Amino acid sequence: MKFSRLFLPTLKETPSEAEVVSHKYMLRAGLIRKLAAGIYSVMPLGVRVLRKIENIIREEMNRAGAQEVFLPSIQPSELWKESGRWDFYGKELLRVTDRHGREFCYGPTAEEVITDLVRNDVRSYRDLPLNLYQIQTKFRDEIRPRFGVMRGREFSMKDAYSFDMDEEGANESYQAMKKAYEAIFRRCGLRFSAVEADTGQIGGSSSHEFMVLADSGEDTIVHCEKCGYAANVERSRLPLPPTPADPAPHMAMEEVSTPGLGAVEDVAAFLKRDSTEFIKTLIFKTGLEERPLVAALCRGDHGINHVKLARAIGCAEASLADEVDVIKTTGAPVGFAGAPGLTIPVVADNWVRNMVNAVTGANKVDMHIVNINPERDFPEGTEWADIRQPIEGDPCPECAAAMGLAKGIEVGHIFKLGTKYSESMRATVLDAEGKEQMMIMGCFGIGVGRTAAAAIEQNHDEAGIMWPLAIAPFKVILLPLNANDEAVMDVAESIYRQLDESGLEPLIDDRDARAGVKFKDADLIGIPLQVIVGKKGVEQGKAEIKIRATGEKMMVDIAETPGHIAELVRKHAP
RNA sequence: CGGGGCGUAGCGCAGCCUGGUAGCGCAUCUGCUUUGGGAGCAGAGGGCCGGAGGUUCGAAUCCUCUCGCCCCGACCA
């Protein structure tokens, strides 16, 4: 491909809307342009990257026995009403009405459509297992799209759905997908972690998220260097705290005045106690009728994880109560709540249980209690659970080694769905005895554009993108520095032809531009290998090869350049 | 949804407070020079100042409404 013919408008300056690196470079390198909030056009260079990723996905999905289909993006409301999600999905579902007044939605996912397809055409256990996937545009009307294609509203996603006769088969399908995903992201050249994840509203027994490790990630994960355990914080398991070998004797509770001090840190400083000796009491709304408000407790230096709490309570979503509810339930303004005397249900984090002579709120303005001992002083019926946010250095649930925290970008998510959709939509097959059985389903997604963005987050420098070879839009860029010098152009073109014939996907910067411009653009768009052809080099029969990611440069004989490139491609291909 | 910010040429911005009919840098086009890290000089094109209404002799500028975009926040007691 000739640079002069390529629709590749690069930008010297970053458009003001971009905040994160991947977004900035995707705009500057001419990969995407914004049309509306969270909606982007993909330009030729961007399309080449997406196709690379898609093809890796296809190869690995096919290898894992899945078959590609292509489902409609516009889906009738009837199916969504049948699954119960027409009402449940809320405002993220973009609803449209056709000229006859029939309701449709733009598919944010395709469980309904695929389940409908399969239930109509699969009748026998002999047809299972079945795994169907597609790469399709999805639309989710996010409250706040941001970071370019990282959290867009319209985006391309690979979604796969597995159908099995029984649990065992479903597990096999799940494991096959997990293996395929690992292969996909490895081949894309990404550093990633498959972490245990929350199943959220979808339910089911297990779920893994594939996280590309990057500081700009929106998700936090805990991971153990020693044994490899890794989980989304929302799903993190924390072991019980060590029992103190020689606990101090329990002293009598006592109220102390803490005028105007509600926050743990302030009270701790005032009482000259460590925040680890505090018990924090938070009031949450549950949305449940039988217990609309719940008190959640954790150690002073810990935090409550809302998702873990919601799971412990058994509600859809737990959010902090407002001031009015706090006063109503505790009798004191925000900052002075404590478990003793509370009449609402109390859920306490496991790490609070064996605290001794701790400090907590007294449910009175400007008062705290010292020497509280949970087993002795907490209300009858207090529930104990793992509801807190992990912190750096927490022990691993598998091997007890200290764990670390990291930020990640969720590029893939795999779920065991169980019979959620096969039940609501009556997707059954006949087993060997001729009895109807619910199909056991799984679903598996990969964000294609997000994978590209994540690759940039992980592979860039001040000059621009450094594409991993496997997903680079071109593998090599030729930079003839003197477009007017026939000898230089001849050499560059001859190398270009040879690379092209070897399938090495070269791009040649044939523009009549200054060397600096070509270097800057080449670095920005991040082609992994650069071949620099200059006047002096040509006179000596040499060309220069530069590896974008490392900056490594080497002078090679012109005749041997294509061979060298081929060798480098072979060596650096993951 | 709440809060903050911004809409002026393809991109980055100034002008607005204190109304007088739009400017800078980059990019684009032409010519000459230059040519291994975003060249220099000379010239040129390109904007109903997001939109609507109002105030005024006169509005990018003041007022009202509206649309769009970006960022922050779901309260850690």
XYZ file of C-alpha atoms (C1' of nucleotides) in Angstrom:
651
model
C 0.000 0.000 0.000
C 1.191 3.465 -0.861
C 1.015 6.021 1.900
C 0.073 8.733 -0.593
C -3.036 6.768 -1.589
C -4.035 5.730 1.919
C -6.825 7.631 3.646
C -4.741 8.310 6.722
C -5.096 11.796 8.138
C -2.713 11.982 11.085
C -2.940 14.788 13.586
C -0.047 16.677 15.053
C -2.108 17.836 17.980
C -4.411 15.882 20.226
C -8.107 16.700 19.903
C -9.248 18.184 23.194
C -11.882 15.515 23.801
C -9.345 12.741 24.350
C -8.189 11.907 27.833
C -6.570 8.475 27.807
C -3.599 7.405 25.702
C -5.400 4.933 23.488
C -8.090 7.456 22.633
C -5.519 10.160 21.849
C -3.457 7.932 19.615
C -6.438 6.374 17.883
C -7.506 9.867 16.859
C -4.036 11.129 16.034
C -2.996 8.047 14.113
C -6.121 8.290 11.976
C -7.726 5.052 13.185
C -11.055 6.515 14.250
C -13.152 9.665 14.167
C -16.035 10.532 16.432
C -19.525 10.888 15.054
C -21.446 11.297 18.321
C -20.887 10.524 21.986
C -19.592 6.969 22.180
C -20.081 6.426 18.448
C -17.089 6.248 16.151
C -16.242 5.812 12.503
C -13.346 3.471 11.877
C -10.945 4.490 9.136
C -8.808 2.265 6.900
C -5.881 1.856 9.268
C -8.269 1.111 12.120
C -10.176 -1.405 10.051
C -6.967 -3.257 9.306
C -6.293 -3.605 13.031
C -9.837 -4.743 13.810
C -9.704 -7.318 11.015
C -6.459 -8.697 12.393
C -8.002 -9.123 15.813
C -11.197 -10.556 14.372
C -9.275 -13.088 12.331
C -7.311 -14.261 15.332
C -10.620 -14.612 17.161
C -12.122 -16.553 14.251
C -9.214 -18.917 13.994
C -9.238 -19.731 17.676
C -13.030 -19.979 17.924
C -13.148 -22.278 14.942
C -10.301 -24.328 16.341
C -12.303 -24.682 19.552
C -15.203 -26.090 17.559
C -17.431 -23.037 17.441
C -19.254 -22.016 14.259
C -19.713 -18.524 12.971
C -23.184 -17.120 12.402
C -24.426 -13.616 11.761
C -27.455 -12.510 13.722
C -29.588 -9.409 13.224
C -28.639 -6.299 15.139
C -32.278 -5.225 15.309
C -34.254 -7.566 17.508
C -38.006 -7.809 18.136
C -39.275 -6.903 21.612
C -41.259 -10.158 21.883
C -38.122 -12.192 22.495
C -36.932 -9.786 25.138
C -40.312 -9.855 26.841
C -40.169 -13.621 26.820
C -36.810 -13.658 28.603
C -37.999 -10.945 30.947
C -35.250 -8.574 29.966
C -37.385 -6.037 28.083
C -38.241 -4.458 31.426
C -35.170 -5.548 33.319
C -32.494 -4.232 30.967
C -33.508 -0.635 31.523
C -32.298 2.403 29.700
C -29.188 0.791 28.302
C -31.418 -0.961 25.818
C -31.947 1.241 22.793
C -35.563 0.782 21.787
C -36.956 1.632 18.385
C -40.392 1.453 16.865
C -41.027 0.648 13.228
C -43.665 2.196 10.958
C -46.274 -0.297 12.107
C -45.709 0.617 15.724
C -43.878 -2.635 16.482
C -41.200 -2.428 19.113
C -37.632 -3.490 18.498
C -34.292 -2.942 20.141
C -30.780 -2.610 18.845
C -29.131 -5.698 20.277
C -26.764 -5.093 23.183
C -26.169 -8.852 23.212
C -27.882 -11.820 21.606
C -28.939 -14.449 24.143
C -32.580 -14.081 23.124
C -31.970 -14.327 19.406
C -29.606 -17.260 19.643
C -31.826 -19.136 22.071
C -34.765 -18.632 19.743
C -32.719 -19.836 16.794
C -31.488 -22.926 18.563
C -34.785 -23.940 20.159
C -36.454 -23.896 16.777
C -33.895 -26.015 15.010
C -32.317 -28.211 17.646
C -34.543 -31.043 18.898
C -32.218 -33.869 19.795
C -29.374 -34.435 22.178
C -27.532 -35.718 19.123
C -27.217 -32.141 17.884
C -25.369 -31.057 21.022
C -22.960 -29.714 22.024
C -23.304 -26.629 19.885
C -21.340 -23.423 20.061
C -22.307 -20.519 17.794
C -20.581 -17.178 17.600
C -20.745 -13.974 15.654
C -18.824 -10.747 15.335
C -21.440 -8.025 15.270
C -22.042 -4.431 16.142
C -23.719 -4.005 19.497
C -25.359 -0.983 21.027
C -25.557 -0.254 24.722
C -26.859 3.153 25.661
C -24.304 3.713 28.420
C -25.004 6.495 30.912
C -21.579 7.896 30.363
C -19.563 6.677 27.424
C -15.910 7.616 27.744
C -12.344 7.006 26.737
C -13.089 6.659 23.033
C -13.817 3.113 21.939
C -12.908 1.810 25.383
C -16.409 2.479 26.643
C -18.357 3.321 23.555
C -22.072 2.916 23.032
C -21.789 1.317 19.629
C -19.041 -1.261 19.444
C -18.038 -4.458 17.746
C -18.209 -7.561 19.882
C -17.592 -11.218 19.336
C -20.277 -13.085 21.202
C -20.497 -16.845 21.459
C -23.173 -19.080 22.962
C -22.774 -22.706 23.913
C -25.528 -25.276 24.320
C -24.991 -28.515 26.166
C -27.048 -31.442 27.472
C -25.681 -31.384 31.002
C -23.437 -29.644 33.521
C -20.482 -31.725 32.554
C -20.774 -30.786 28.915
C -21.289 -27.142 29.831
C -18.110 -27.236 31.881
C -16.213 -28.656 28.949
C -17.536 -25.939 26.676
C -16.553 -23.354 29.254
C -13.034 -24.709 29.591
C -12.644 -24.864 25.820
C -13.594 -21.198 25.591
C -11.261 -20.263 28.399
C -8.437 -21.958 26.545
C -9.411 -20.284 23.281
C -9.511 -16.865 24.948
C -6.097 -17.352 26.426
C -4.772 -18.239 22.982
C -6.493 -15.228 21.417
C -5.104 -12.648 23.789
C -1.687 -14.256 23.815
C -1.606 -14.115 20.017
C -2.690 -10.464 20.131
C 0.493 -9.805 22.060
C -1.233 -8.668 25.241
C -0.244 -9.090 28.868
C -3.466 -10.241 30.467
C -4.907 -12.085 33.373
C -7.937 -14.361 33.486
C -9.610 -13.434 36.740
C -12.517 -14.845 38.698
C -15.387 -12.463 38.166
C -18.770 -11.576 39.483
C -21.629 -13.134 37.568
C -23.816 -10.155 38.327
C -27.459 -10.388 37.355
C -26.791 -13.188 34.931
C -26.136 -15.699 37.657
C -24.600 -19.085 37.117
C -21.815 -20.893 38.819
C -18.729 -19.316 37.394
C -17.372 -16.571 35.310
C -13.976 -15.259 34.290
C -12.986 -11.882 33.004
C -9.976 -11.419 30.774
C -8.174 -8.345 31.946
C -5.490 -6.545 30.044
C -3.248 -5.050 32.681
C -2.989 -1.287 32.287
C -3.069 1.610 34.708
C -5.847 3.312 32.813
C -8.133 0.310 33.342
C -11.532 0.890 34.913
C -11.508 -2.368 36.862
C -9.388 -3.369 39.818
C -8.137 -6.887 40.307
C -6.291 -8.688 43.077
C -3.647 -11.156 42.116
C -1.209 -13.456 43.831
C 2.269 -13.638 42.364
C 2.978 -16.869 44.137
C 0.134 -19.170 43.100
C -1.459 -17.229 40.251
C -4.824 -16.619 41.916
C -6.465 -13.557 40.400
C -9.912 -12.052 40.757
C -11.908 -8.955 40.141
C -12.150 -7.123 43.478
C -15.903 -7.622 43.307
C -15.376 -11.349 43.275
C -12.258 -11.506 45.426
C -12.251 -14.078 48.195
C -10.452 -13.131 51.352
C -9.432 -15.740 53.893
C -10.463 -15.347 57.525
C -8.083 -13.169 59.491
C -5.467 -14.837 61.669
C -6.720 -15.364 65.229
C -4.621 -13.400 67.666
C -2.450 -15.813 69.673
C -2.787 -13.978 72.938
C -5.802 -11.681 72.793
C -6.011 -8.876 75.322
C -8.720 -9.266 77.963
C -12.047 -7.745 76.985
C -12.582 -4.473 78.751
C -15.892 -2.808 79.565
C -17.541 -0.653 76.891
C -17.336 3.037 77.481
C -18.678 6.074 75.690
C -16.238 8.817 74.852
C -16.851 12.279 73.498
C -15.499 12.967 70.019
C -16.827 16.440 69.314
C -17.455 17.113 65.649
C -15.423 14.103 64.569
C -17.120 11.495 62.403
C -14.512 10.253 59.947
C -12.380 7.333 61.120
C -9.105 9.131 60.521
C -10.133 12.183 62.540
C -11.405 10.156 65.469
C -8.303 7.955 65.341
C -6.044 10.972 65.525
C -8.129 12.447 68.325
C -8.114 9.258 70.425
C -4.537 8.421 69.454
C -5.631 5.026 68.177
C -4.845 3.337 64.871
C -7.547 3.173 62.222
C -7.172 -0.630 62.253
C -8.687 -0.565 65.746
C -11.917 0.964 64.470
C -15.098 -0.642 63.311
C -16.778 1.349 60.565
C -20.566 1.171 60.314
C -22.250 2.038 57.038
C -25.963 2.054 56.360
C -27.020 0.680 52.979
C -30.209 0.701 50.963
C -30.981 -2.739 49.575
C -34.088 -2.220 47.527
C -35.631 -5.204 49.322
C -39.041 -4.976 50.947
C -38.382 -7.062 54.040
C -35.161 -5.276 54.932
C -34.787 -2.007 53.041
C -31.867 -0.879 55.181
C -28.896 -2.891 56.372
C -25.867 -1.946 58.440
C -22.559 -3.107 56.977
C -19.475 -3.180 59.158
C -15.805 -3.380 58.385
C -12.514 -2.485 59.959
C -11.676 1.218 59.998
C -8.967 1.037 57.378
C -11.006 -1.267 55.132
C -13.809 -0.423 52.752
C -17.063 -2.137 51.888
C -17.348 -3.544 48.394
C -20.896 -2.839 47.288
C -21.097 -5.803 44.975
C -19.847 -8.258 47.559
C -22.253 -6.774 50.078
C -25.171 -7.046 47.671
C -24.335 -10.692 47.123
C -24.165 -11.332 50.871
C -27.523 -9.667 51.418
C -29.115 -11.201 48.364
C -30.177 -7.971 46.724
C -29.552 -6.621 43.247
C -27.741 -3.508 44.282
C -26.596 -2.017 47.570
C -26.068 1.717 47.736
C -25.280 3.955 50.650
C -28.310 5.318 52.478
C -28.958 9.024 52.517
C -28.570 11.237 55.570
C -32.244 11.053 56.504
C -32.251 7.259 56.661
C -29.026 7.270 58.656
C -30.492 9.560 61.297
C -33.704 7.547 61.367
C -31.934 4.226 61.924
C -29.028 5.245 64.131
C -30.405 8.268 65.912
C -27.284 10.190 65.025
C -25.992 12.055 62.011
C -23.587 10.450 59.568
C -20.286 9.602 61.256
C -21.455 8.174 64.559
C -23.092 4.855 63.706
C -22.197 1.708 65.613
C -23.590 -1.824 65.742
C -24.735 -1.976 69.399
C -28.385 -1.131 69.698
C -29.172 -1.160 65.977
C -32.529 -2.630 65.103
C -31.877 -3.137 61.396
C -30.070 -6.272 60.171
C -26.303 -6.159 60.659
C -23.833 -7.698 58.223
C -20.237 -7.571 59.375
C -17.080 -8.344 57.525
C -15.210 -11.455 58.676
C -12.213 -9.358 59.583
C -14.172 -7.548 62.279
C -15.045 -10.716 64.179
C -11.970 -11.180 66.336
C -11.160 -7.535 66.892
C -10.581 -6.760 70.550
C -11.411 -3.588 72.470
C -12.179 -1.706 69.270
C -13.654 1.727 68.679
C -16.976 2.388 66.968
C -19.752 4.952 66.758
C -22.163 5.310 69.688
C -25.281 6.174 67.657
C -25.227 9.547 69.405
C -24.025 12.872 68.122
C -20.329 13.445 68.807
C -19.968 10.178 70.735
C -17.982 6.994 70.108
C -17.675 3.757 72.032
C -14.342 2.265 73.045
C -13.672 -1.331 74.057
C -16.284 -2.863 71.865
C -15.878 -6.607 71.347
C -17.950 -7.983 68.501
C -18.801 -11.430 69.880
C -19.912 -9.874 73.153
C -21.414 -6.581 72.046
C -22.904 -6.986 68.580
C -26.672 -7.438 68.200
C -28.181 -10.908 68.176
C -28.338 -12.290 64.660
C -25.380 -10.385 63.251
C -24.335 -12.023 59.991
C -20.692 -12.548 59.100
C -19.505 -12.428 55.529
C -16.719 -11.456 53.176
C -17.912 -8.019 52.152
C -14.875 -5.819 52.128
C -12.659 -4.329 49.488
C -9.274 -6.059 49.317
C -6.207 -3.962 49.998
C -2.587 -4.285 48.899
C -0.925 -7.049 50.885
C -4.074 -8.980 51.811
C -3.466 -12.718 52.082
C -4.247 -14.932 49.115
C -7.222 -17.273 49.660
C -5.322 -20.107 47.966
C -1.797 -19.832 49.356
C -1.876 -17.018 51.936
C 0.923 -15.080 50.253
C 0.533 -11.292 50.098
C -1.560 -10.216 47.128
C -1.225 -7.127 44.984
C -3.787 -4.868 43.373
C -3.724 -3.923 39.705
C -5.840 -2.065 37.204
C -7.200 -3.870 34.224
C -9.261 -3.389 31.089
C -11.928 -6.035 30.636
C -11.526 -7.283 27.088
C -13.306 -10.587 27.440
C -15.847 -12.218 29.709
C -16.995 -15.797 29.856
C -20.052 -17.033 31.754
C -21.837 -20.205 32.590
C -25.445 -19.231 32.065
C -27.027 -22.481 33.171
C -30.679 -22.631 32.193
C -31.582 -18.979 32.675
C -32.569 -18.476 29.049
C -33.414 -22.036 28.111
C -35.949 -22.010 30.947
C -37.564 -18.637 30.305
C -37.626 -19.273 26.576
C -38.286 -23.001 26.735
C -35.247 -24.189 24.828
C -35.349 -27.930 25.227
C -34.082 -31.040 23.494
C -35.010 -34.682 23.786
C -32.490 -36.833 25.614
C -31.670 -40.482 24.853
C -34.790 -41.593 26.773
C -36.992 -39.253 24.781
C -37.466 -36.902 27.693
C -37.364 -33.133 27.354
C -34.301 -31.509 28.881
C -33.345 -27.879 29.270
C -30.221 -27.013 27.364
C -27.382 -25.739 29.523
C -25.979 -22.557 28.114
C -22.803 -20.515 28.307
C -21.984 -17.160 26.809
C -18.633 -15.697 25.871
C -17.790 -12.176 24.741
C -14.796 -10.267 23.434
C -14.754 -6.537 22.750
C -12.909 -6.162 19.470
C -12.365 -2.401 19.497
C -11.627 -2.460 23.176
C -8.957 -5.085 22.574
C -7.329 -2.735 20.075
C -7.511 0.145 22.561
C -6.110 -2.054 25.315
C -3.226 -3.024 23.052
C -2.377 0.647 22.658
C -2.659 1.282 26.387
C -0.112 -1.430 26.888
C 2.164 -0.689 23.956
C 2.995 2.952 23.378
C 5.566 5.636 24.103
C 5.687 9.438 23.767
C 6.022 9.144 20.006
C 2.992 6.977 19.420
C 1.680 3.449 19.152
C 3.839 0.331 19.150
C 1.560 -2.328 17.684
C 2.221 -5.941 18.535
C 3.172 -7.581 15.236
C 0.111 -9.827 15.085
C -2.402 -6.998 15.087
C -0.393 -4.249 13.404
C -2.159 -2.651 10.425
C 1.023 -3.192 8.385
C 4.041 -5.167 9.443
C 6.649 -3.002 7.722
C 6.829 0.599 6.607
C 9.340 1.691 3.985
C 10.677 5.184 4.382
C 12.438 6.426 1.266
C 13.770 9.723 2.560
C 14.235 11.408 -0.790
C 11.140 11.020 -2.900
C 12.833 12.919 -5.739
C 15.918 10.765 -5.837
C 15.396 8.038 -8.393
C 17.998 5.695 -6.941
C 16.433 5.928 -3.491
C 12.910 5.379 -4.798
C 14.023 2.466 -6.976
C 15.619 0.736 -4.026
C 12.637 1.356 -1.772
C 10.200 0.166 -4.397
C 12.139 -2.953 -5.128
C 12.295 -3.859 -1.430
C 8.592 -3.044 -1.200
C 7.736 -5.415 -4.051
C 9.715 -8.245 -2.538
C 8.112 -7.778 0.869
C 4.701 -7.575 -0.744
C 5.242 -10.792 -2.638
C 6.299 -12.514 0.578
C 3.046 -11.441 2.202
C 4.763 -9.214 4.727
C 2.216 -6.436 4.342
C 4.436 -3.460 3.626
C 3.404 0.185 3.517
C 5.602 2.569 1.556
C 5.759 6.229 2.440
C 6.065 7.555 -1.092
C 5.037 11.070 -0.137
C 7.252 13.930 -1.178
C 7.762 14.923 2.424
C 10.732 15.672 4.579
C 12.415 12.873 6.490
C 11.231 14.207 9.848
C 7.598 14.100 8.800
C 7.913 10.501 7.679
C 9.684 9.446 10.843
C 7.095 11.113 13.052
C 4.170 9.567 11.213
C 5.781 6.125 11.132
C 6.384 6.262 14.872
C 2.877 7.570 15.540
C 1.010 4.918 13.590
C 3.233 2.321 15.172
C 4.194 -0.034 12.350
C 6.489 -2.564 14.090
C 9.308 -2.495 11.541
C 10.686 0.484 9.649
C 12.986 0.247 6.646
C 14.771 3.538 6.112
C 16.209 4.132 2.659
C 18.387 7.228 2.400
C 20.725 8.656 -0.201
C 23.917 7.913 1.719
C 22.867 4.384 2.519
C 21.963 3.653 -1.069
C 25.373 4.845 -2.226
C 26.913 2.273 0.095
C 24.379 -0.367 -0.909
C 22.741 -0.305 2.540
C 19.339 0.230 4.050
C 18.486 0.671 7.700
C 16.016 -1.405 9.695
C 14.506 0.031 12.848
C 12.403 -1.882 15.315
C 9.712 0.501 16.522
C 9.181 -0.998 19.957
C 12.814 -1.182 21.022
C 14.340 1.570 18.929
C 16.982 -0.923 17.842
C 18.556 -0.029 14.480
C 20.682 -2.023 12.068
C 22.296 -1.335 8.697
C 21.874 -4.160 6.225
C 22.722 -4.785 2.582
C 19.882 -3.692 0.342
C 19.673 -7.099 -1.274
C 19.335 -8.795 2.068
C 16.766 -6.420 3.538
C 13.651 -8.443 2.655
C 15.253 -11.528 4.118
C 16.089 -9.718 7.324
C 12.555 -8.414 7.616
C 11.126 -11.870 7.091
C 13.425 -13.168 9.791
C 12.411 -10.417 12.233
C 8.745 -11.049 11.582
C 9.252 -14.742 12.248
C 11.151 -14.004 15.443
C 8.747 -11.460 16.870
C 5.495 -13.178 15.992
C 3.934 -14.380 19.240
C -29.608 11.816 37.269
C -26.649 15.592 39.888
C -22.233 18.925 39.560
C -18.372 21.438 36.613
C -16.389 22.907 31.853
C -16.482 23.752 26.631
C -18.804 24.747 21.486
C -15.066 30.478 16.910
C -11.549 27.314 9.685
C -9.679 20.158 9.271
C -6.746 20.243 14.416
C -5.066 23.314 18.713
C -6.491 27.990 20.499
C -7.145 33.774 21.191
C -11.029 37.423 20.897
C -16.256 37.691 24.870
C -15.423 40.623 30.999
C -15.532 46.483 28.706
C -20.788 45.202 21.781
C -18.403 48.365 16.237
C -18.935 43.287 11.582
C -13.157 37.762 13.183
C -7.648 36.550 14.374
C -3.064 33.315 15.608
C -0.242 28.524 15.147
C -0.456 23.927 12.604
C -2.686 21.641 8.335
C -4.329 22.654 2.946
C -3.206 24.932 -2.232
C 0.688 27.702 -5.636
C 5.830 29.181 -6.509
C 11.067 29.273 -5.278
C 14.746 27.413 -2.004
C 15.516 23.219 1.283
C 15.812 17.610 2.096
C 18.071 11.785 7.982
C 13.636 13.611 13.116
C 7.111 17.641 12.229
C 11.884 23.310 6.978
C 12.255 28.771 5.162
C 10.339 32.715 2.317
C 6.347 34.757 -0.674
C 1.372 34.325 -1.885
C -3.732 31.982 -1.731
C -8.217 29.481 -0.243
C -11.255 28.179 3.858
C -15.485 30.335 9.281
C -23.988 32.523 8.371
C -18.493 32.376 15.684
C -23.403 25.107 17.623
C -28.830 26.623 16.901
C -33.253 29.744 17.966
C -35.230 33.991 20.086
C -34.434 38.720 22.547
C -31.887 43.595 23.917
C -29.410 47.279 20.664
C -28.414 51.823 15.381
C -25.124 47.528 15.632
C -24.149 40.961 18.866
C -18.857 35.909 18.413
C -19.293 39.436 22.626
C -25.066 41.037 26.783
C -29.942 38.173 28.202
C -33.300 33.738 27.608
C -34.127 29.088 25.717
C -32.227 24.936 23.166
C -28.861 21.269 21.065
C -24.160 18.970 21.182
C -19.525 17.506 23.399
C -15.977 16.590 27.512
C -14.827 15.720 32.659
C -16.168 14.525 37.830
C -19.691 12.034 41.206
C -23.334 7.480 42.975
C -21.913 10.130 49.226
C -16.640 4.952 53.287
C -19.985 7.429 58.681
